mmCIF file with all atom_site columns, C-alpha atoms in Angstrom:
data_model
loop_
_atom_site.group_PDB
_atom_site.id
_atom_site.type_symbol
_atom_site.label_atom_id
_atom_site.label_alt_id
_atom_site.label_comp_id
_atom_site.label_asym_id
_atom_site.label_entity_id
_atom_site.label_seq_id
_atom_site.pdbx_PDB_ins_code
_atom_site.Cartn_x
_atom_site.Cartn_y
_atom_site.Cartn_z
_atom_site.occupancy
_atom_site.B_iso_or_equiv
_atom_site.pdbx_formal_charge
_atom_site.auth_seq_id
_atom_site.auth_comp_id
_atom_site.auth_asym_id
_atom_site.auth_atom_id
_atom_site.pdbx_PDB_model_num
ATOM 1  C CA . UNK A 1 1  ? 116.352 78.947 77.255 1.00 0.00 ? 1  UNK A CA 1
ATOM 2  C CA . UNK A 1 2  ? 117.633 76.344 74.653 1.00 0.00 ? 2  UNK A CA 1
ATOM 3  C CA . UNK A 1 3  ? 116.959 76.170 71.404 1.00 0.00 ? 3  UNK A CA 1
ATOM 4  C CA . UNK A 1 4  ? 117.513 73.530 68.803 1.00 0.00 ? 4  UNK A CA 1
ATOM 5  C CA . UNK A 1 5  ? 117.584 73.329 65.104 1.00 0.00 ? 5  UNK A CA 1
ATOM 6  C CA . UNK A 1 6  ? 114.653 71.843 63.330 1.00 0.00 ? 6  UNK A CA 1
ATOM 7  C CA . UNK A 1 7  ? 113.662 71.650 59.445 1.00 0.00 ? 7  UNK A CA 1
ATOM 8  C CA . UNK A 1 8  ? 111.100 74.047 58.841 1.00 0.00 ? 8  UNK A CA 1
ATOM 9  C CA . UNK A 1 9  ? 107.900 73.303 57.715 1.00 0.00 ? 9  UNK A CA 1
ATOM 10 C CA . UNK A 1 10 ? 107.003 75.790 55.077 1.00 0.00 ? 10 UNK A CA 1
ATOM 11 C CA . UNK A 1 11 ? 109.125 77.621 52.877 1.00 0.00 ? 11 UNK A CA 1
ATOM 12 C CA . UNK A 1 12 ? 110.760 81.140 55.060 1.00 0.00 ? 12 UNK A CA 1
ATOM 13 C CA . UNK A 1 13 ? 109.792 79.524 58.547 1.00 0.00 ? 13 UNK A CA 1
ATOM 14 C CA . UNK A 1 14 ? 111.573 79.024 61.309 1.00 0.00 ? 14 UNK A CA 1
ATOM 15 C CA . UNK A 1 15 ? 114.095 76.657 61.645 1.00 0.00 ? 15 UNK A CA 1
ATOM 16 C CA . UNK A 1 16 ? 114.796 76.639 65.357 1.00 0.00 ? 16 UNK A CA 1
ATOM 17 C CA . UNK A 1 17 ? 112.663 75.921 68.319 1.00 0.00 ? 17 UNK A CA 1
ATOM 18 C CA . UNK A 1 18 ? 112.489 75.814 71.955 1.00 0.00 ? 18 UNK A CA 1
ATOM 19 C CA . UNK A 1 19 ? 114.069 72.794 73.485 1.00 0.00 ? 19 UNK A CA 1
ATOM 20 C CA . UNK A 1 20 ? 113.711 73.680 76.955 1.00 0.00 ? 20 UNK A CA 1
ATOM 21 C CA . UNK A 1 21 ? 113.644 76.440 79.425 1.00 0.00 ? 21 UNK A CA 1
ATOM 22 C CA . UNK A 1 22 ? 115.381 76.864 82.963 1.00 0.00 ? 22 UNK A CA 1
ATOM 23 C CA . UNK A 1 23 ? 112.475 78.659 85.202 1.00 0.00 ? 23 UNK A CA 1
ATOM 24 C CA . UNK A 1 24 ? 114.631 78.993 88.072 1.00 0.00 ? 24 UNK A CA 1
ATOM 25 C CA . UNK A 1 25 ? 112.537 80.342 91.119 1.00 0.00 ? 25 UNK A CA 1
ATOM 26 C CA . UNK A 1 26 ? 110.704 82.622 88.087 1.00 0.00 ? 26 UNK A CA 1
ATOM 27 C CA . UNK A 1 27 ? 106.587 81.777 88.369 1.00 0.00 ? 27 UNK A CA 1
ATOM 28 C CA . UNK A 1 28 ? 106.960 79.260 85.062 1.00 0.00 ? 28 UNK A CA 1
ATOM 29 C CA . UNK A 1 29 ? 103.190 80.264 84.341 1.00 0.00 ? 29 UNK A CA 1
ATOM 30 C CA . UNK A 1 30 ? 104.060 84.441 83.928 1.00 0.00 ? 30 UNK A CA 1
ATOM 31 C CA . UNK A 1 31 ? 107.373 83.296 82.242 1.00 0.00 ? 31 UNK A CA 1
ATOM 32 C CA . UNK A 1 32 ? 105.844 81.343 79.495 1.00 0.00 ? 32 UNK A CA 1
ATOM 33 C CA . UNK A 1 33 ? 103.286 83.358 78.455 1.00 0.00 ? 33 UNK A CA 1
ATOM 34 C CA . UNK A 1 34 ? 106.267 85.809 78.360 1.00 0.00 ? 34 UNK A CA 1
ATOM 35 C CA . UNK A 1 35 ? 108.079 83.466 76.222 1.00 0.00 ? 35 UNK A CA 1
ATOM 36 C CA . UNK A 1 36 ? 105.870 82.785 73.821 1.00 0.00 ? 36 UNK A CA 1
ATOM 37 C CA . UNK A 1 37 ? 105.257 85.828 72.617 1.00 0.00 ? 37 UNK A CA 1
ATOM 38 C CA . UNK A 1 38 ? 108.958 86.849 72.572 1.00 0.00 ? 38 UNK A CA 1
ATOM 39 C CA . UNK A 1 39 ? 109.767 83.472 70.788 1.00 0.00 ? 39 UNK A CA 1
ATOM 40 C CA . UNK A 1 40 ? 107.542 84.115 68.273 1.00 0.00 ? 40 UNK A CA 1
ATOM 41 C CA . UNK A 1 41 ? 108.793 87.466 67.095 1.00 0.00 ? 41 UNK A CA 1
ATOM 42 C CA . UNK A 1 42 ? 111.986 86.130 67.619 1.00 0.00 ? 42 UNK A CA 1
ATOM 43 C CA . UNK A 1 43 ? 111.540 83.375 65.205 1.00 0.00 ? 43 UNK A CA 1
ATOM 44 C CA . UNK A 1 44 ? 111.123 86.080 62.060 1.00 0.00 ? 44 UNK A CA 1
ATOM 45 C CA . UNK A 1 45 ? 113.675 87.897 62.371 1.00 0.00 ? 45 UNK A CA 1
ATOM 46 C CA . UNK A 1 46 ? 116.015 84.998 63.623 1.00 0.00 ? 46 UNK A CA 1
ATOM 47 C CA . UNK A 1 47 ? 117.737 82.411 61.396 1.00 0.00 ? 47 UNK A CA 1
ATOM 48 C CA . UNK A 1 48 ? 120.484 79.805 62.616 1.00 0.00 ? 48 UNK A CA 1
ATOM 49 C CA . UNK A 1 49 ? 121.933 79.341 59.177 1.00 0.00 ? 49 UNK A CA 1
ATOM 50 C CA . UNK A 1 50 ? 123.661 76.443 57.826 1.00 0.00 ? 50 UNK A CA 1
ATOM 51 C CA . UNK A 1 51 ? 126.733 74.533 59.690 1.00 0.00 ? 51 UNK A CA 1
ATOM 52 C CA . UNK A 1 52 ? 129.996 74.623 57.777 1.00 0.00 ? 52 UNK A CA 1
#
């Protein structure tokens, strides 16, 4: 998975989102409904922070 930095939209969102995924020989159908939820959670408790 790759993720890029984005400006969030509201105050305390996210600022990163999925930029694109490598399925592999995974079903891409079972894999992102698996990813979405996971990103989602993820994005919460996740922060890239600021580059110095």
């Amino acid at each position: 998975m790759f993720v890029e930095k984005i400006a969030p939209k509201e105050r305390g969102g996210p600022n990163w989102a999925v930029k694109g995924v490598r399925y592999g020989s995974a079903d891409r159908e079972r894999s992102q409904a698996a990813l979405s939820t996971v990103v989602v959670a993820r994005q919460q408790e996740v922060d890239l922070g600021d580059e110095t």
